[in-house]
C-alpha cells in the first residue's frame, strides 16, 4: 500500500473514532434525546404515568424510544391542600352544661332521695301525697306560699307607710264619740220638741221659732262633731287593722323557714343542710 493511501486511511479511522465519542457523550449528557419523537408519540410529557409514568414513546417512526420509561409507577404525590386542612382542623367539643349541683359544690349523693326534685312539673302535680315526689311537692307548695307571703307583706307594708298613724288610742276616740252621739240624740230631741210646740202654736211664734233655730244649729254642730270623730275612728281602726296584718305576716314569715325545712326533711332520707335545701330549690325552679 502506498504511503498516501495509508495516511488517508488513518484520517478516516480518526474521524470515525471522533464521531463515535461525540455520539456517546451526547447520549450520556442528554438522555432524553435518545427517545424517538417521530410519528404519533404517546409519550407526551413523560407519557400517561402522571409524572414519570408509562412514557411509552413508541411512535410510528423507526425509533423505539427505549421501551417503558416507567418512573417507578404512579407518582406518590400527597395533596398539600389536604395535609394543610388536616393540620388546621381542631377538635370542637361541646362545653358540657354545668349541673346545678356542680355550681353549688354538691354531688347527687349529697341529696339522696331529694334528687327526685328533678321530676317534671306534671309528676309533682299528680304525685301521691305520701310518695317521695308528693312530699317534695308539698315542700315546693310551702315555699311558693312563702313567696306569696313576702309579696303580700311588701304590698301591705307600703300601704301602711302611706297612711297617717292615729294621734291617740282608738279607745279614747271611741269614748269621745260615744259622748257626742249622746249629745246629738239630746239635741235631736230638742229640735223635735220645739217643732211640736211651734206646730201647736199654729205654726207661728217668734220665741219658739228662735229657740227652734238655735236647737237646729246646735244639732248640726253635734252631728258634724260626730262625723269627724267617726272618720277619725275609722282611719285609726284601718291603720290598726293593717298594722296587725303586717305584724301577722311578719310572724308567719319568721316561722316559714322552719316550716319549709320540716317538710323537706320529711321528704329526705339524709340530713338536710342549707346547701342541700338551696340545691332542691334550684332544681324546683324556686330560685
Short mmCIF file of C-alpha atoms in Angstrom, two decimals:
data_model
loop_
_atom_site.label_atom_id
_atom_site.label_comp_id
_atom_site.label_asym_id
_atom_site.label_seq_id
_atom_site.Cartn_x
_atom_site.Cartn_y
_atom_site.Cartn_z
CA UNK A 1 0.00 0.00 0.00
CA UNK A 2 1.29 3.42 -0.85
CA UNK A 3 2.06 5.98 1.76
CA UNK A 4 -0.64 8.45 0.67
CA UNK A 5 -3.25 5.70 0.89
CA UNK A 6 -2.13 4.80 4.39
CA UNK A 7 -2.43 8.46 5.50
CA UNK A 8 -5.96 8.71 4.08
CA UNK A 9 -6.97 5.51 5.90
CA UNK A 10 -5.64 6.80 9.24
CA UNK A 11 -7.52 10.07 8.81
CA UNK A 12 -10.81 8.23 8.17
CA UNK A 13 -10.26 5.98 11.18
CA UNK A 14 -9.63 9.01 13.42
CA UNK A 15 -12.73 10.71 12.10
CA UNK A 16 -14.89 7.68 12.78
CA UNK A 17 -13.49 7.41 16.31
CA UNK A 18 -14.17 11.04 16.99
CA UNK A 19 -17.77 10.75 15.73
CA UNK A 20 -18.39 7.74 18.00
CA UNK A 21 -17.09 9.60 21.02
CA UNK A 22 -19.37 12.54 20.30
CA UNK A 23 -22.34 10.20 20.00
CA UNK A 24 -21.59 8.54 23.34
CA UNK A 25 -21.13 11.88 25.10
CA UNK A 26 -24.38 13.17 23.64
CA UNK A 27 -26.29 10.07 24.84
CA UNK A 28 -24.93 10.48 28.37
CA UNK A 29 -25.39 14.24 28.57
CA UNK A 30 -28.86 14.34 27.03
CA UNK A 31 -30.58 11.02 27.69
CA UNK A 32 -33.96 12.39 26.64
CA UNK A 33 -32.55 12.87 23.20
CA UNK A 34 -32.26 9.07 22.86
CA UNK A 35 -36.05 8.67 22.62
CA UNK A 36 -37.51 8.95 19.18
CA UNK A 37 -40.01 11.77 18.63
CA UNK A 38 -41.20 10.73 15.23
CA UNK A 39 -44.70 9.63 14.37
CA UNK A 40 -47.67 9.59 16.76
CA UNK A 41 -45.75 9.80 20.01
CA UNK A 42 -47.99 8.98 23.02
CA UNK A 43 -45.27 9.88 25.47
CA UNK A 44 -46.32 13.49 25.93
CA UNK A 45 -44.65 14.91 28.99
CA UNK A 46 -43.45 11.51 30.12
CA UNK A 47 -46.46 9.53 28.95
CA UNK A 48 -49.62 8.75 30.82
CA UNK A 49 -47.82 7.98 34.00
CA UNK A 50 -48.73 11.09 35.88
CA UNK A 51 -45.29 12.49 36.20
CA UNK A 52 -42.94 9.68 35.25
CA UNK A 53 -45.49 7.03 34.42
CA UNK A 54 -45.67 4.80 31.35
CA UNK A 55 -43.79 7.03 28.98
CA UNK A 56 -44.25 4.71 26.05
CA UNK A 57 -42.58 6.75 23.39
CA UNK A 58 -43.36 4.25 20.68
CA UNK A 59 -44.15 6.39 17.70
CA UNK A 60 -44.72 5.31 14.17
CA UNK A 61 -41.13 6.12 13.37
CA UNK A 62 -38.30 3.74 13.41
CA UNK A 63 -37.01 4.89 16.73
CA UNK A 64 -38.49 2.97 19.63
CA UNK A 65 -37.67 5.27 22.48
CA UNK A 66 -36.10 2.63 24.58
CA UNK A 67 -39.26 0.99 25.84
CA UNK A 68 -41.04 1.80 29.03
CA UNK A 69 -39.92 4.97 30.72
CA UNK A 70 -41.53 3.72 33.86
CA UNK A 71 -40.60 6.22 36.53
CA UNK A 72 -41.41 3.99 39.41
CA UNK A 73 -45.10 3.53 38.65
CA UNK A 74 -47.72 6.01 39.77
CA UNK A 75 -46.38 9.15 41.29
CA UNK A 76 -46.97 9.22 45.02
CA UNK A 77 -47.79 12.87 45.33
CA UNK A 78 -49.55 13.85 48.54
CA UNK A 79 -52.07 16.58 48.36
CA UNK A 80 -50.65 19.54 50.19
CA UNK A 81 -54.13 21.05 50.46
CA UNK A 82 -55.48 18.03 52.31
CA UNK A 83 -52.44 17.92 54.55
CA UNK A 84 -52.84 21.56 55.45
CA UNK A 85 -56.55 21.11 56.08
CA UNK A 86 -55.95 18.13 58.34
CA UNK A 87 -53.34 20.06 60.22
CA UNK A 88 -55.58 23.07 60.64
CA UNK A 89 -58.55 21.11 61.97
CA UNK A 90 -59.19 21.40 65.68
CA UNK A 91 -61.49 19.28 67.77
CA UNK A 92 -64.68 21.04 68.64
CA UNK A 93 -66.09 19.70 71.84
CA UNK A 94 -69.34 20.98 73.14
CA UNK A 95 -68.97 22.51 76.53
CA UNK A 96 -70.81 20.33 78.96
CA UNK A 97 -73.59 22.21 80.67
CA UNK A 98 -72.70 22.67 84.27
CA UNK A 99 -75.11 20.90 86.57
CA UNK A 100 -76.86 22.79 89.36
CA UNK A 101 -75.20 20.58 91.94
CA UNK A 102 -71.77 21.31 90.46
CA UNK A 103 -72.46 25.02 90.78
CA UNK A 104 -73.20 24.55 94.47
CA UNK A 105 -70.29 22.21 95.03
CA UNK A 106 -72.53 19.23 95.76
CA UNK A 107 -72.92 15.71 94.43
CA UNK A 108 -76.06 13.74 93.73
CA UNK A 109 -75.22 11.55 96.71
CA UNK A 110 -75.48 14.60 98.98
CA UNK A 111 -79.17 14.93 98.08
CA UNK A 112 -80.02 11.26 98.22
CA UNK A 113 -83.76 10.80 97.77
CA UNK A 114 -84.19 14.52 97.22
CA UNK A 115 -82.84 14.03 93.71
CA UNK A 116 -86.49 13.30 92.98
CA UNK A 117 -86.84 17.10 92.84
CA UNK A 118 -85.72 16.70 89.22
CA UNK A 119 -89.17 15.30 88.41
CA UNK A 120 -91.16 17.21 85.82
CA UNK A 121 -93.99 19.56 86.92
CA UNK A 122 -96.71 17.11 85.92
CA UNK A 123 -95.18 14.40 88.09
CA UNK A 124 -95.05 16.80 91.02
CA UNK A 125 -98.64 17.85 90.42
CA UNK A 126 -100.06 14.35 90.20
CA UNK A 127 -97.89 12.61 92.79
CA UNK A 128 -99.46 10.81 95.72
CA UNK A 129 -99.17 12.93 98.89
CA UNK A 130 -97.21 10.30 100.82
CA UNK A 131 -94.84 9.44 97.98
CA UNK A 132 -91.34 10.86 97.79
CA UNK A 133 -92.26 13.16 94.92
CA UNK A 134 -95.52 14.08 96.66
CA UNK A 135 -93.66 15.19 99.78
CA UNK A 136 -91.28 17.22 97.69
CA UNK A 137 -94.32 18.78 96.01
CA UNK A 138 -95.65 19.72 99.46
CA UNK A 139 -92.34 21.39 100.21
CA UNK A 140 -92.48 23.25 96.90
CA UNK A 141 -96.04 24.45 97.65
CA UNK A 142 -94.93 25.70 101.06
CA UNK A 143 -92.06 27.64 99.51
CA UNK A 144 -94.42 29.17 96.94
CA UNK A 145 -96.81 30.11 99.74
CA UNK A 146 -93.90 31.77 101.50
CA UNK A 147 -93.11 33.78 98.39
CA UNK A 148 -96.72 34.91 98.25
CA UNK A 149 -96.49 35.95 101.90
CA UNK A 150 -93.41 38.00 101.11
CA UNK A 151 -95.18 39.76 98.25
CA UNK A 152 -98.25 40.42 100.40
CA UNK A 153 -96.12 41.74 103.23
CA UNK A 154 -94.26 44.05 100.88
CA UNK A 155 -97.51 45.39 99.45
CA UNK A 156 -99.21 45.94 102.80
CA UNK A 157 -96.11 47.44 104.38
CA UNK A 158 -96.06 50.00 101.57
CA UNK A 159 -99.72 50.82 102.21
CA UNK A 160 -99.08 51.18 105.92
CA UNK A 161 -96.22 53.57 105.29
CA UNK A 162 -98.55 55.74 103.21
CA UNK A 163 -101.12 56.06 106.00
CA UNK A 164 -101.10 58.57 108.84
CA UNK A 165 -100.81 56.96 112.25
CA UNK A 166 -103.58 57.97 114.70
CA UNK A 167 -102.81 60.76 117.15
CA UNK A 168 -104.41 58.93 120.05
CA UNK A 169 -105.56 55.48 121.03
CA UNK A 170 -108.70 54.10 119.47
CA UNK A 171 -110.28 53.73 122.91
CA UNK A 172 -110.04 57.49 123.51
CA UNK A 173 -111.67 58.24 120.18
CA UNK A 174 -114.45 55.77 120.87
CA UNK A 175 -115.15 57.29 124.31
CA UNK A 176 -115.41 60.80 122.90
CA UNK A 177 -117.54 59.63 120.02
CA UNK A 178 -119.97 57.91 122.37
CA UNK A 179 -120.40 61.19 124.30
CA UNK A 180 -121.00 63.19 121.13
CA UNK A 181 -123.53 60.68 119.91
CA UNK A 182 -125.45 61.06 123.20
CA UNK A 183 -125.33 64.84 122.73
CA UNK A 184 -126.61 64.51 119.17
CA UNK A 185 -129.51 62.44 120.44
CA UNK A 186 -130.43 65.09 123.06
CA UNK A 187 -130.22 67.93 120.56
CA UNK A 188 -132.31 65.97 118.13
CA UNK A 189 -134.95 65.61 120.88
CA UNK A 190 -134.85 69.39 121.50
CA UNK A 191 -135.44 70.10 117.85
CA UNK A 192 -138.31 67.61 117.75
CA UNK A 193 -139.90 69.14 120.87
CA UNK A 194 -139.67 72.72 119.59
CA UNK A 195 -141.07 71.69 116.23
CA UNK A 196 -144.04 70.17 118.07
CA UNK A 197 -144.55 73.36 120.15
CA UNK A 198 -144.42 75.53 117.04
CA UNK A 199 -147.00 73.35 115.39
CA UNK A 200 -149.23 73.59 118.47
CA UNK A 201 -148.93 77.42 118.34
CA UNK A 202 -150.37 77.43 114.88
CA UNK A 203 -147.04 77.44 113.15
CA UNK A 204 -146.13 80.99 114.02
CA UNK A 205 -144.47 82.02 117.27
CA UNK A 206 -141.32 84.18 117.20
CA UNK A 207 -139.97 82.90 120.52
CA UNK A 208 -140.46 79.24 119.63
CA UNK A 209 -139.08 79.84 116.17
CA UNK A 210 -135.90 81.40 117.60
CA UNK A 211 -135.41 78.54 120.03
CA UNK A 212 -136.00 76.03 117.24
CA UNK A 213 -133.48 77.71 115.01
CA UNK A 214 -130.84 77.63 117.78
CA UNK A 215 -131.63 73.97 118.53
CA UNK A 216 -131.21 73.06 114.89
CA UNK A 217 -127.83 74.80 114.73
CA UNK A 218 -126.66 73.02 117.86
CA UNK A 219 -127.83 69.71 116.43
CA UNK A 220 -125.94 70.36 113.20
CA UNK A 221 -122.73 71.15 115.10
CA UNK A 222 -123.09 68.00 117.21
CA UNK A 223 -123.68 65.92 114.11
CA UNK A 224 -120.60 67.43 112.44
CA UNK A 225 -118.52 66.55 115.50
CA UNK A 226 -119.94 63.05 115.42
CA UNK A 227 -118.98 62.66 111.74
CA UNK A 228 -115.47 63.95 112.38
CA UNK A 229 -114.91 61.58 115.27
CA UNK A 230 -116.38 58.69 113.30
CA UNK A 231 -113.92 59.39 110.46
CA UNK A 232 -111.04 59.62 112.91
CA UNK A 233 -112.09 56.32 114.43
CA UNK A 234 -112.38 54.67 111.00
CA UNK A 235 -108.90 55.85 109.99
CA UNK A 236 -107.41 54.77 113.29
CA UNK A 237 -109.15 51.40 113.04
CA UNK A 238 -107.96 50.89 109.42
CA UNK A 239 -104.41 51.73 110.40
CA UNK A 240 -104.57 49.39 113.38
CA UNK A 241 -106.06 46.58 111.28
CA UNK A 242 -103.38 46.93 108.58
CA UNK A 243 -100.70 47.17 111.22
CA UNK A 244 -101.97 43.93 112.74
CA UNK A 245 -101.97 42.23 109.34
CA UNK A 246 -98.39 43.31 108.71
CA UNK A 247 -97.37 42.04 112.10
CA UNK A 248 -99.09 38.70 111.45
CA UNK A 249 -97.38 38.37 108.05
CA UNK A 250 -94.03 39.12 109.63
CA UNK A 251 -94.63 36.44 112.23
CA UNK A 252 -95.64 33.88 109.62
CA UNK A 253 -92.61 34.69 107.51
CA UNK A 254 -90.36 34.28 110.52
CA UNK A 255 -91.82 30.81 111.01
CA UNK A 256 -91.73 29.98 107.29
CA UNK A 257 -88.12 28.70 107.05
CA UNK A 258 -88.67 26.23 109.87
CA UNK A 259 -91.93 25.02 108.34
CA UNK A 260 -90.30 24.58 104.94
CA UNK A 261 -87.29 22.74 106.38
CA UNK A 262 -89.61 20.42 108.28
CA UNK A 263 -91.43 19.45 105.08
CA UNK A 264 -88.16 18.93 103.23
CA UNK A 265 -86.79 16.73 105.97
CA UNK A 266 -89.96 14.64 105.76
CA UNK A 267 -89.16 14.01 102.09
CA UNK A 268 -85.44 13.30 102.60
CA UNK A 269 -83.55 10.20 103.60
CA UNK A 270 -80.45 12.12 104.65
CA UNK A 271 -79.75 15.14 106.85
CA UNK A 272 -80.84 18.35 105.14
CA UNK A 273 -78.31 21.18 105.15
CA UNK A 274 -78.73 24.73 103.94
CA UNK A 275 -76.74 23.82 100.81
CA UNK A 276 -78.96 20.82 100.12
CA UNK A 277 -82.10 22.91 100.54
CA UNK A 278 -80.68 25.56 98.20
CA UNK A 279 -80.00 22.85 95.63
CA UNK A 280 -83.53 21.47 95.90
CA UNK A 281 -84.97 24.96 95.44
CA UNK A 282 -82.90 25.40 92.30
CA UNK A 283 -83.96 22.02 90.97
CA UNK A 284 -87.58 23.00 91.56
CA UNK A 285 -87.06 26.37 89.85
CA UNK A 286 -87.78 28.30 93.04
CA UNK A 287 -84.59 30.40 92.86
#
